[in-house]
Amino acid sequence: MKVLLPKRNLHLLLEALDHRMEVVAPIRAEGVPVFASWRGQPLALASNPLIPPQEFLLPQRDVLFRYVQDCGRYTFEKVSAKPRLIFGIRPCDLKAVAVLDRIFGKDPLDNPYFDRRRSTVLVGLNCLWPEPGCSCAAFGAGPEVDELSDLQLTDLGKNYLVETGSPAGVLILREHPEFFIEASEKDQAEKKKALRIAGEKLRGGTSPSVIKAAIEKADWDALGRQCLRCGGCTFVCPICHCFTIIDVGVPDGERLRCRDTCILSGFSRMTSGVNPRKSQGERLRNWFLDKFEYIPENIGLLGCVGCGRCSRSCLAEIDRQKLEVLR
Amino acid sequence: MNDYIPWQAEIVDIDIESPNTYLISLKPLEDVDFSYKPGQFVMVSVFGLGECPISITSSPTREALQLCVRRAGRITSGIMDSRVGDVLGIRGPCGNGFPLERMKRDILIAGGGSGFATLRSLINYIVDRRSDFGEVAVAYGARTTRDLYFMQEYKSWQQSGVEVGITVDIGDESWKGNVGLVTSLMDKFRLPPGSAAICGPPVMINAVASKLMERGFDHSEIYVSMERHMKCGVGKCEHCNIGPYHTCQDGPVFSYDKVKSVL
């Protein structure tokens, strides 16, 4: 199905949807765009937020279950996911969701992840405004949404062209016909043109083969010395999903899954003190190899979508495309 | 499908193997479908402290589920401070275990330190299914005589025709046995080249493996049980990766050729 959503109707549509699910959308908080629970604020769609929407699939604090003790025996309570709609996800982040789906879907399937995933409606936004450092096209992750989203939007100036990608998307159009108007062949042609221009802007960026070659040649000791060990690159990555599990509460409490990062030294260190990845260089190398070799070997998709967030956030200015120290 | 929710098992017996190592016997409180292979492990919960991987020390041929726990950190201390009648949470079995269906009939088992705990499962399995196996030899080394595990069982292993060699790094006046490295025991064995199962510190694994390869063992027939930091036990959290492998899912048992670069 293809229809047009006049831009003046967007807020009305989100308000209508907000009655039956939490709407998450890019808004401005302290001056920067972030994906957050939408309460009618103006949308911030001009640039992709630095923190990816994956936060709503793998939250920083994820309650796996509650344990309740009675006379030395325990009962467990599962926490069910609430319905949610994430509006304005770019193609790169949607592709990253596809990667996470395969990682968490690999046997044994991760139920807490899929509980949340299945109750999440994804509304994609075709990316007409690539930024410096973006290289989704070479990674097969943009600028056009090609999978997964329940609804896909393309900004055509006055209107959004809305295309359905799933029965959940069709349902939204059927339940709220008052907000949409008919789309024509002309709108489709306009979309193609806009995406072609976006594609041209993305030309000349990095590619998986460039990074793979750089991994081979990189001086990991030097990169390890340069790295400030902040973990920033891993927390802004839409595919990074390392986590730790902790208990909070005695005798009753919660078992929590919290985001963790493989580039910090404690991540692989065993209780004995032995650490299989001793140096920061080895840990950085493992991070790159995971994305460009290990994840592809395990699930058949690259572990990088070329969103460029890791490079943008690197305080040590490590050029992640050339794997060189810049200063 | 995986919910991360453990089942509960009651501690029914605690044996002291060494001053800092207990052998804990468990009985599931619920009717759980729990069958396992030697070499697999479970994720053990002490609610409020957390969860950690512990190798299964008992053999599936015997009734009791036993875990050998050494006081190492917060959670293992929590397990060891538990008493008979207390419950632990269990998820699993996790991991692949030893590939008994692929392994040859002649097997050398070499353990160093607490790594021997997981090998006891395999040894008792072999003892209970003795006719399925050929020549079997066990080489085990600990730091001191006080650190030797399962001393009361060596005789029964020998009686079933398993060759048993024990060594310690530091002997004492009561110790009449071998003093030295695990490899020093292996010269005495008459074992033909077959399969091997090793668990212990990396230095020891490498020393045993090279000795075995000198004796004609193929590196793909030498199976090593690896230790890694683990959190989820189901191949998602990425703590335990060895290259593309998740130790908790693809391991902990790997053939030596797959892991020798990280040993």
Coordinates of C-alpha atoms in Angstrom, one line a residue:
Chain A
M1 CA 0.0 0.0 0.0
K2 CA 1.2 3.5 -0.8
V3 CA -0.4 6.7 0.5
L4 CA 0.6 10.3 1.3
L5 CA 0.8 11.7 4.8
P6 CA 0.5 15.5 4.7
K7 CA 3.2 16.8 7.1
R8 CA 0.6 18.7 9.1
N9 CA -1.0 15.4 10.0
L10 CA 2.1 13.7 11.3
H11 CA 1.6 15.0 14.9
L12 CA -2.1 14.0 14.8
L13 CA -1.2 10.5 13.6
L14 CA 1.4 10.1 16.4
E15 CA -1.1 11.4 18.9
A16 CA -3.7 8.9 17.8
L17 CA -1.1 6.1 18.0
D18 CA 0.1 7.2 21.4
H19 CA -3.3 6.2 22.9
R20 CA -2.5 2.5 22.4
M21 CA 1.2 2.3 22.5
E22 CA 4.3 4.2 23.6
V23 CA 5.5 6.4 20.7
V24 CA 9.3 6.8 20.6
A25 CA 10.7 9.4 18.2
P26 CA 13.7 11.6 17.6
I27 CA 13.2 14.8 19.6
R28 CA 15.7 17.4 20.9
A29 CA 16.9 17.0 24.5
E30 CA 19.5 19.5 25.7
G31 CA 20.0 20.6 22.2
V32 CA 20.8 17.2 20.6
P33 CA 18.5 14.8 18.8
V34 CA 17.7 11.6 20.8
F35 CA 15.2 8.8 20.5
A36 CA 12.9 9.3 23.4
S37 CA 9.3 8.8 24.5
W38 CA 7.3 11.3 22.5
R39 CA 5.0 13.7 24.4
G40 CA 4.0 16.0 21.5
Q41 CA 7.4 17.7 21.2
P42 CA 8.6 18.9 17.8
L43 CA 10.4 16.1 16.0
A44 CA 14.1 16.3 15.3
L45 CA 14.4 14.5 12.0
A46 CA 17.2 16.5 10.3
S47 CA 20.1 14.3 11.6
N48 CA 20.2 10.7 13.0
P49 CA 20.6 10.7 16.8
L50 CA 24.0 9.7 18.1
I51 CA 22.5 7.1 20.4
P52 CA 20.7 4.5 18.2
P53 CA 17.1 3.4 18.8
Q54 CA 18.4 0.0 19.8
E55 CA 18.2 1.3 23.3
F56 CA 14.5 0.4 23.1
L57 CA 15.2 -3.2 22.2
L58 CA 18.2 -3.8 24.4
P59 CA 17.7 -1.2 27.2
Q60 CA 20.6 -0.3 29.5
R61 CA 18.6 -1.8 32.3
D62 CA 16.6 -4.8 31.2
V63 CA 14.7 -6.8 33.8
L64 CA 15.1 -10.5 32.8
F65 CA 12.9 -11.7 35.7
R66 CA 12.0 -11.0 39.3
Y67 CA 12.8 -13.5 42.0
V68 CA 10.7 -13.7 45.1
Q69 CA 11.8 -15.8 48.1
D70 CA 9.5 -17.7 50.5
C71 CA 11.0 -20.1 53.1
G72 CA 14.2 -20.6 51.1
R73 CA 12.4 -21.4 47.9
Y74 CA 11.9 -19.0 45.0
T75 CA 9.2 -18.1 42.5
F76 CA 10.0 -16.2 39.3
E77 CA 8.0 -13.5 37.6
K78 CA 8.5 -12.6 34.0
V79 CA 8.2 -9.0 32.9
S80 CA 6.1 -8.5 29.8
A81 CA 7.0 -6.0 27.1
K82 CA 4.7 -3.0 26.5
P83 CA 3.6 -2.2 23.0
R84 CA 5.7 0.5 21.4
L85 CA 6.2 2.3 18.1
I86 CA 9.6 3.7 17.1
F87 CA 9.2 6.5 14.6
G88 CA 11.8 7.8 12.3
I89 CA 14.4 4.9 12.2
R90 CA 16.9 5.4 9.5
P91 CA 17.8 2.5 7.1
C92 CA 21.2 1.9 8.7
D93 CA 19.5 1.4 12.1
L94 CA 16.9 -0.8 10.6
K95 CA 19.5 -3.0 9.0
A96 CA 21.2 -3.2 12.5
V97 CA 17.9 -4.4 13.9
A98 CA 18.0 -7.2 11.2
V99 CA 21.4 -8.1 12.4
L100 CA 20.3 -8.2 16.1
D101 CA 17.3 -10.3 15.2
R102 CA 19.6 -12.9 13.7
I103 CA 22.0 -12.8 16.6
F104 CA 19.3 -13.1 19.2
G105 CA 17.3 -15.4 17.1
K106 CA 20.1 -17.9 16.7
D107 CA 19.3 -21.1 18.7
P108 CA 18.6 -20.8 21.6
L109 CA 16.3 -17.9 20.8
D110 CA 16.6 -15.0 23.3
N111 CA 13.0 -14.6 24.6
P112 CA 13.4 -11.3 26.5
Y113 CA 14.7 -9.7 23.3
F114 CA 12.0 -11.1 21.1
D115 CA 9.2 -10.3 23.6
R116 CA 10.2 -6.7 23.2
R117 CA 10.9 -7.0 19.5
R118 CA 7.5 -8.5 18.7
S119 CA 5.6 -5.7 20.5
T120 CA 7.5 -3.0 18.7
V121 CA 6.3 -1.3 15.5
L122 CA 9.0 0.1 13.4
V123 CA 8.4 3.2 11.2
G124 CA 11.4 3.8 8.9
L125 CA 12.5 7.0 7.4
N126 CA 14.3 6.9 4.1
C127 CA 17.5 8.8 4.4
L128 CA 17.8 11.8 2.1
W129 CA 20.3 13.6 4.1
P130 CA 23.5 11.6 4.5
E131 CA 26.1 13.2 6.7
P132 CA 29.8 13.3 6.5
G133 CA 31.2 9.9 7.6
C134 CA 28.0 8.1 6.6
S135 CA 28.7 5.1 4.3
C136 CA 25.5 3.0 4.5
A137 CA 25.3 2.4 0.8
A138 CA 28.6 0.5 0.6
F139 CA 27.4 -1.6 3.5
G140 CA 24.1 -2.5 1.9
A141 CA 22.2 -0.6 4.7
G142 CA 20.8 2.5 2.9
P143 CA 19.9 5.1 1.9
E144 CA 16.6 3.3 1.2
V145 CA 14.7 1.1 3.7
D146 CA 14.7 -2.3 2.2
E147 CA 13.5 -4.5 5.0
L148 CA 11.9 -4.9 8.3
S149 CA 10.0 -1.7 8.9
D150 CA 6.3 -1.9 9.3
L151 CA 5.9 1.5 7.6
Q152 CA 8.4 3.4 5.5
L153 CA 8.3 7.1 5.0
T154 CA 10.0 9.3 2.4
D155 CA 10.1 13.1 2.8
L156 CA 8.6 14.6 -0.3
G157 CA 8.5 18.2 0.9
K158 CA 4.9 18.9 1.8
N159 CA 4.0 15.2 2.3
Y160 CA 5.5 12.0 3.4
L161 CA 5.1 9.1 1.0
V162 CA 4.1 6.2 3.2
E163 CA 4.6 2.6 2.1
T164 CA 3.6 -0.5 4.1
G165 CA 6.0 -3.3 4.9
S166 CA 4.0 -5.5 7.1
P167 CA 0.4 -6.3 8.2
A168 CA 1.0 -4.1 11.3
G169 CA 1.7 -1.2 9.0
V170 CA -1.3 -1.9 6.9
L171 CA -3.4 -1.9 10.0
I172 CA -2.2 1.6 11.0
L173 CA -3.3 3.0 7.6
R174 CA -6.7 1.2 7.8
E175 CA -7.4 2.4 11.4
H176 CA -6.5 6.0 10.7
P177 CA -7.6 6.8 7.1
E178 CA -8.5 10.3 8.1
F179 CA -4.8 11.3 8.1
F180 CA -3.8 10.0 4.7
I181 CA -4.4 11.0 1.1
E182 CA -4.0 9.1 -2.1
A183 CA -0.5 8.8 -3.6
S184 CA 0.2 8.9 -7.3
E185 CA 2.8 7.6 -9.7
K186 CA 4.4 11.1 -9.6
D187 CA 5.1 10.7 -5.9
Q188 CA 6.8 7.4 -6.5
A189 CA 9.0 9.0 -9.1
E190 CA 9.8 11.8 -6.8
K191 CA 10.9 9.3 -4.1
K192 CA 13.2 7.6 -6.6
K193 CA 14.7 10.9 -7.6
A194 CA 15.4 11.9 -4.0
L195 CA 17.0 8.6 -3.2
R196 CA 19.2 8.8 -6.3
I197 CA 20.5 12.2 -5.1
A198 CA 21.1 10.8 -1.6
G199 CA 22.9 7.8 -3.1
E200 CA 25.2 10.2 -5.0
K201 CA 26.1 12.0 -1.8
L202 CA 27.2 8.7 -0.3
R203 CA 29.6 7.9 -3.1
G204 CA 33.2 7.7 -2.3
G205 CA 32.8 6.7 1.3
T206 CA 34.4 3.7 3.0
S207 CA 33.5 0.1 2.3
P208 CA 33.7 -3.2 4.1
S209 CA 36.7 -4.2 1.9
V210 CA 38.6 -1.0 2.8
I211 CA 38.1 -1.7 6.6
K212 CA 39.0 -5.4 6.2
A213 CA 42.2 -4.5 4.5
A214 CA 42.9 -1.9 7.2
I215 CA 42.4 -4.6 9.9
E216 CA 45.1 -6.7 8.3
K217 CA 47.6 -3.9 8.3
A218 CA 46.8 -1.9 11.4
D219 CA 49.3 -1.3 14.2
W220 CA 47.1 -2.5 17.0
D221 CA 49.6 -1.7 19.7
A222 CA 49.7 1.9 18.6
L223 CA 45.9 2.1 18.3
G224 CA 45.6 0.5 21.7
R225 CA 47.8 3.1 23.2
Q226 CA 45.8 5.9 21.6
C227 CA 42.4 4.5 22.7
L228 CA 41.1 6.3 25.8
R229 CA 39.1 3.2 26.9
C230 CA 35.8 5.1 27.2
G231 CA 33.8 2.5 25.4
G232 CA 31.9 5.2 23.6
C233 CA 32.2 3.5 20.2
T234 CA 30.5 0.5 21.5
F235 CA 27.6 2.3 23.2
V236 CA 26.7 4.3 20.1
C237 CA 27.0 1.3 17.8
P238 CA 23.5 0.0 16.7
I239 CA 24.8 -3.6 16.5
C240 CA 27.0 -3.8 19.7
H241 CA 25.0 -5.9 22.1
C242 CA 27.5 -7.1 24.7
F243 CA 25.8 -7.4 28.0
T244 CA 26.4 -8.4 31.6
I245 CA 23.9 -9.9 34.0
I246 CA 23.5 -8.8 37.6
D247 CA 21.2 -9.5 40.6
V248 CA 19.8 -6.5 42.5
G249 CA 18.0 -7.3 45.8
V250 CA 18.1 -9.8 48.6
P251 CA 16.1 -11.9 49.4
D252 CA 13.7 -10.6 46.7
G253 CA 15.0 -8.8 43.7
E254 CA 15.5 -8.5 40.0
R255 CA 18.0 -10.2 37.6
L256 CA 19.1 -7.4 35.2
R257 CA 20.7 -7.5 31.9
C258 CA 22.8 -4.4 31.4
R259 CA 24.8 -3.2 28.4
D260 CA 28.5 -4.0 28.7
T261 CA 31.5 -3.4 26.3
C262 CA 34.1 -5.8 25.0
I263 CA 36.7 -3.1 24.7
L264 CA 37.1 -2.7 28.4
S265 CA 39.7 -4.9 30.2
G266 CA 37.3 -6.4 32.8
F267 CA 35.1 -7.8 30.0
S268 CA 37.0 -11.0 29.4
R269 CA 39.0 -11.2 32.6
M270 CA 38.3 -14.3 34.6
T271 CA 37.9 -14.6 38.4
S272 CA 41.4 -15.9 38.6
G273 CA 42.7 -12.7 37.1
V274 CA 43.7 -14.3 33.8
N275 CA 42.6 -12.2 30.9
P276 CA 42.6 -13.8 27.4
R277 CA 42.7 -10.4 25.8
K278 CA 45.4 -8.7 27.7
S279 CA 46.1 -5.5 25.8
Q280 CA 43.8 -2.7 24.6
G281 CA 45.1 -3.3 21.1
E282 CA 43.9 -6.9 21.2
R283 CA 40.5 -5.8 22.5
L284 CA 40.1 -3.2 19.7
R285 CA 41.2 -5.8 17.2
N286 CA 38.6 -8.3 18.5
W287 CA 35.9 -5.6 18.2
F288 CA 36.7 -5.0 14.5
L289 CA 37.1 -8.7 13.7
D290 CA 33.8 -9.4 15.4
K291 CA 32.0 -7.0 13.1
F292 CA 33.8 -7.9 9.9
E293 CA 34.6 -11.6 10.3
Y294 CA 33.0 -13.3 13.3
I295 CA 29.4 -12.0 13.0
P296 CA 29.3 -12.6 9.2
E297 CA 30.6 -16.1 9.8
N298 CA 27.9 -16.8 12.5
I299 CA 24.8 -15.2 10.9
G300 CA 25.7 -14.3 7.3
L301 CA 25.4 -10.5 7.8
L302 CA 28.0 -7.9 8.3
G303 CA 28.3 -6.6 11.9
C304 CA 28.6 -3.0 10.7
V305 CA 26.1 -0.8 8.8
G306 CA 28.4 2.1 8.1
C307 CA 26.5 4.6 10.2
G308 CA 29.8 6.3 11.2
R309 CA 28.7 6.8 14.8
C310 CA 31.9 5.1 16.2
S311 CA 34.2 7.4 14.3
R312 CA 32.1 10.5 15.2
S313 CA 32.2 9.7 18.9
C314 CA 35.8 8.6 19.2
L315 CA 37.5 11.0 21.6
A316 CA 40.9 9.6 20.7
E317 CA 40.3 10.5 17.0
I318 CA 41.0 7.0 15.8
D319 CA 40.1 6.9 12.1
R320 CA 38.0 3.8 12.0
Q321 CA 38.0 3.6 8.2
K322 CA 41.8 3.6 7.8
L323 CA 42.5 2.3 11.3
E324 CA 45.1 4.9 11.7
V325 CA 45.9 7.3 14.5
L326 CA 45.0 10.7 13.1
R327 CA 47.2 13.0 15.3
Chain B
M1 CA 13.9 -20.9 23.5
N2 CA 15.6 -19.2 26.4
D3 CA 14.0 -17.2 29.2
Y4 CA 17.1 -16.9 31.4
I5 CA 14.9 -18.3 34.2
P6 CA 16.6 -21.1 36.2
W7 CA 15.1 -24.1 37.8
Q8 CA 15.8 -24.8 41.5
A9 CA 17.8 -27.6 42.9
E10 CA 18.3 -28.5 46.6
I11 CA 21.7 -29.1 48.0
V12 CA 21.5 -32.7 49.4
D13 CA 25.1 -33.3 50.2
I14 CA 28.4 -31.4 50.5
D15 CA 31.8 -33.2 50.4
I16 CA 35.0 -31.4 51.1
E17 CA 37.6 -32.2 48.4
S18 CA 40.2 -29.7 49.5
P19 CA 40.2 -26.8 51.9
N20 CA 38.8 -24.4 49.2
T21 CA 36.9 -26.9 47.1
Y22 CA 33.6 -28.6 47.8
L23 CA 31.7 -31.3 45.9
I24 CA 28.1 -30.4 46.0
S25 CA 25.3 -32.9 45.2
L26 CA 22.0 -31.5 44.0
K27 CA 18.5 -32.7 43.6
P28 CA 16.1 -30.8 41.3
L29 CA 13.1 -29.5 43.2
E30 CA 11.0 -29.5 40.0
D31 CA 10.3 -32.1 37.4
V32 CA 12.9 -30.9 34.9
D33 CA 14.1 -32.5 31.7
F34 CA 17.8 -32.6 32.5
S35 CA 20.1 -34.8 30.6
Y36 CA 23.7 -34.0 30.0
K37 CA 27.0 -35.2 28.6
P38 CA 30.5 -35.3 30.2
G39 CA 32.1 -31.9 29.6
Q40 CA 29.0 -29.8 29.7
F41 CA 28.4 -27.1 32.4
V42 CA 25.5 -25.3 34.1
M43 CA 24.9 -21.7 35.0
V44 CA 24.5 -21.7 38.8
S45 CA 22.6 -18.9 40.6
V46 CA 22.8 -17.7 44.1
F47 CA 19.9 -15.2 44.0
G48 CA 21.1 -11.8 45.1
L49 CA 24.7 -12.5 44.2
G50 CA 24.3 -13.6 40.5
E51 CA 25.1 -16.5 38.2
C52 CA 28.3 -18.2 37.1
P53 CA 29.3 -21.2 35.0
I54 CA 30.3 -24.4 36.8
S55 CA 31.3 -27.6 35.1
I56 CA 29.3 -30.7 35.8
T57 CA 31.5 -33.0 37.8
S58 CA 29.1 -36.1 37.9
S59 CA 28.6 -38.6 35.2
P60 CA 25.2 -38.8 33.5
T61 CA 25.4 -42.6 34.1
R62 CA 24.9 -41.9 37.9
E63 CA 21.9 -40.4 39.6
A64 CA 23.2 -37.4 41.6
L65 CA 24.0 -34.2 39.9
Q66 CA 27.3 -33.0 41.3
L67 CA 29.2 -29.8 41.0
C68 CA 32.8 -29.2 42.1
V69 CA 33.1 -25.6 43.3
R70 CA 36.3 -23.8 44.2
R71 CA 36.2 -20.6 46.2
A72 CA 37.3 -18.1 43.7
G73 CA 35.0 -15.0 43.7
R74 CA 31.8 -13.7 45.0
I75 CA 29.4 -16.2 43.6
T76 CA 31.5 -19.3 44.2
S77 CA 31.8 -18.1 47.8
G78 CA 28.1 -17.8 47.9
I79 CA 27.6 -21.3 46.7
M80 CA 30.1 -22.7 49.2
D81 CA 28.5 -20.8 52.1
S82 CA 25.2 -22.5 51.3
R83 CA 24.2 -25.4 53.5
V84 CA 22.4 -28.7 52.9
G85 CA 18.8 -27.9 52.3
D86 CA 19.5 -24.6 50.6
V87 CA 18.5 -24.1 46.9
L88 CA 20.6 -23.0 44.0
G89 CA 19.3 -21.9 40.6
I90 CA 20.4 -23.9 37.6
R91 CA 20.3 -23.2 33.9
G92 CA 21.5 -25.8 31.5
P93 CA 23.2 -28.0 30.6
C94 CA 25.2 -25.6 28.5
G95 CA 27.9 -26.2 25.9
N96 CA 28.8 -29.1 23.7
G97 CA 30.6 -31.6 26.0
F98 CA 33.1 -34.1 24.9
P99 CA 32.2 -35.6 21.4
L100 CA 32.1 -39.1 22.7
E101 CA 30.4 -40.3 19.5
R102 CA 33.3 -39.1 17.4
M103 CA 36.2 -39.9 19.8
K104 CA 38.3 -42.9 19.5
R105 CA 38.1 -45.8 21.9
D106 CA 41.5 -45.3 23.3
I107 CA 41.5 -42.2 25.4
L108 CA 44.1 -40.2 27.4
I109 CA 42.6 -37.9 30.0
A110 CA 44.9 -35.2 31.4
G111 CA 43.9 -32.7 34.1
G112 CA 45.7 -29.9 35.9
G113 CA 44.4 -28.3 39.1
S114 CA 40.7 -27.5 39.2
G115 CA 40.4 -28.3 35.6
F116 CA 40.2 -32.0 36.7
A117 CA 36.7 -31.4 38.0
T118 CA 35.1 -31.6 34.5
L119 CA 37.2 -34.6 33.6
R120 CA 35.8 -36.6 36.5
S121 CA 32.5 -36.7 34.7
L122 CA 34.2 -38.2 31.6
I123 CA 36.2 -40.7 33.7
N124 CA 33.2 -42.0 35.6
Y125 CA 31.3 -42.2 32.4
I126 CA 34.0 -44.4 30.9
V127 CA 34.2 -46.5 34.0
D128 CA 30.5 -47.1 33.9
R129 CA 30.5 -47.9 30.2
R130 CA 33.9 -49.6 30.2
S131 CA 33.2 -52.1 27.4
D132 CA 32.6 -49.2 25.0
F133 CA 36.2 -48.0 25.4
G134 CA 39.7 -49.4 24.9
E135 CA 42.9 -48.4 26.6
V136 CA 42.1 -45.4 29.0
A137 CA 44.7 -43.5 31.0
V138 CA 44.3 -40.6 33.4
A139 CA 47.1 -38.2 34.2
Y140 CA 46.3 -35.7 36.9
G141 CA 48.5 -33.0 38.6
A142 CA 47.7 -30.7 41.5
R143 CA 49.8 -28.1 43.3
T144 CA 50.1 -30.0 46.6
T145 CA 48.7 -33.2 48.1
R146 CA 46.0 -31.1 49.9
D147 CA 44.8 -29.9 46.5
L148 CA 44.1 -33.4 45.0
Y149 CA 40.5 -34.0 44.3
F150 CA 38.5 -37.2 44.3
M151 CA 41.2 -39.3 46.1
Q152 CA 38.7 -41.9 47.3
E153 CA 37.9 -42.8 43.7
Y154 CA 41.3 -43.4 42.1
K155 CA 41.2 -47.1 43.3
S156 CA 37.8 -47.8 41.6
W157 CA 39.1 -46.3 38.4
Q158 CA 42.1 -48.5 38.5
Q159 CA 40.0 -51.5 39.3
S160 CA 38.0 -51.0 36.1
G161 CA 41.2 -51.1 34.1
V162 CA 41.9 -47.4 33.8
E163 CA 45.5 -46.5 34.2
V164 CA 45.8 -43.7 36.7
G165 CA 48.8 -41.4 37.3
I166 CA 48.8 -38.7 39.9
T167 CA 51.5 -36.0 40.5
V168 CA 51.9 -32.9 42.6
D169 CA 54.1 -29.9 42.1
I170 CA 55.2 -29.8 45.8
G171 CA 55.3 -33.1 47.7
D172 CA 55.4 -33.6 51.4
E173 CA 56.6 -36.4 53.8
S174 CA 53.4 -38.4 53.5
W175 CA 53.4 -38.4 49.7
K176 CA 55.0 -41.5 48.1
G177 CA 53.8 -40.6 44.6
N178 CA 55.2 -38.7 41.7
V179 CA 56.4 -35.1 42.0
G180 CA 56.6 -33.0 38.8
L181 CA 54.5 -32.0 35.8
V182 CA 51.6 -33.9 34.4
T183 CA 53.7 -34.7 31.3
S184 CA 56.2 -36.6 33.4
L185 CA 53.4 -39.2 34.0
M186 CA 52.7 -39.8 30.4
D187 CA 56.0 -41.6 29.5
K188 CA 54.8 -44.6 31.7
F189 CA 51.5 -45.0 29.8
R190 CA 51.4 -47.7 27.2
L191 CA 48.4 -46.0 25.5
P192 CA 48.4 -46.1 21.6
P193 CA 47.6 -42.9 19.7
G194 CA 43.8 -42.3 20.2
S195 CA 41.8 -39.3 21.5
A196 CA 42.7 -37.1 24.4
A197 CA 40.7 -34.9 26.8
I198 CA 42.6 -32.1 28.5
C199 CA 41.5 -29.5 31.0
G200 CA 43.9 -27.3 32.9
P201 CA 46.0 -24.1 32.7
P202 CA 47.1 -23.1 29.1
V203 CA 50.8 -23.9 29.8
M204 CA 49.8 -27.4 30.9
I205 CA 47.5 -28.0 27.9
N206 CA 50.2 -27.0 25.5
A207 CA 52.8 -29.2 27.1
V208 CA 50.5 -32.2 27.2
A209 CA 49.3 -31.6 23.6
S210 CA 52.8 -31.4 22.2
K211 CA 53.8 -34.5 24.0
L212 CA 50.8 -36.3 22.6
M213 CA 51.5 -35.1 19.1
E214 CA 55.1 -36.5 19.4
R215 CA 53.5 -39.8 20.3
G216 CA 51.4 -39.8 17.1
F217 CA 48.1 -38.2 18.3
D218 CA 46.4 -36.1 15.7
H219 CA 45.8 -32.5 16.8
S220 CA 42.2 -32.7 15.8
E221 CA 41.8 -35.7 18.2
I222 CA 43.0 -33.8 21.2
Y223 CA 40.0 -32.2 22.9
V224 CA 40.5 -29.3 25.2
S225 CA 38.0 -27.9 27.7
M226 CA 38.4 -24.1 27.7
E227 CA 37.8 -21.6 30.5
R228 CA 36.3 -18.2 29.7
H229 CA 34.5 -15.5 31.5
M230 CA 30.8 -16.1 30.9
K231 CA 27.5 -14.3 31.6
C232 CA 24.6 -15.6 29.5
G233 CA 25.6 -19.2 28.7
V234 CA 23.6 -19.1 25.4
G235 CA 26.0 -17.4 23.0
K236 CA 24.6 -13.8 23.1
C237 CA 26.5 -11.7 25.6
E238 CA 29.9 -12.0 23.8
H239 CA 32.0 -12.4 27.0
C240 CA 33.4 -15.8 26.1
N241 CA 34.3 -15.5 22.5
I242 CA 37.3 -17.2 21.1
G243 CA 37.4 -15.8 17.6
P244 CA 34.1 -16.6 15.9
Y245 CA 33.3 -19.3 18.5
H246 CA 31.2 -18.8 21.7
T247 CA 32.8 -20.9 24.3
C248 CA 29.5 -21.4 26.0
Q249 CA 27.8 -22.7 22.9
D250 CA 30.4 -24.0 20.4
G251 CA 32.6 -25.1 23.4
P252 CA 33.8 -25.4 26.1
V253 CA 35.3 -28.5 24.4
F254 CA 37.3 -27.6 21.3
S255 CA 39.7 -29.7 19.3
Y256 CA 43.3 -28.4 19.9
D257 CA 43.8 -27.3 16.3
K258 CA 40.9 -24.8 16.7
V259 CA 42.2 -23.1 19.9
K260 CA 46.0 -23.6 20.0
S261 CA 46.5 -20.0 18.7
V262 CA 44.9 -18.6 21.9
L263 CA 46.6 -21.0 24.3

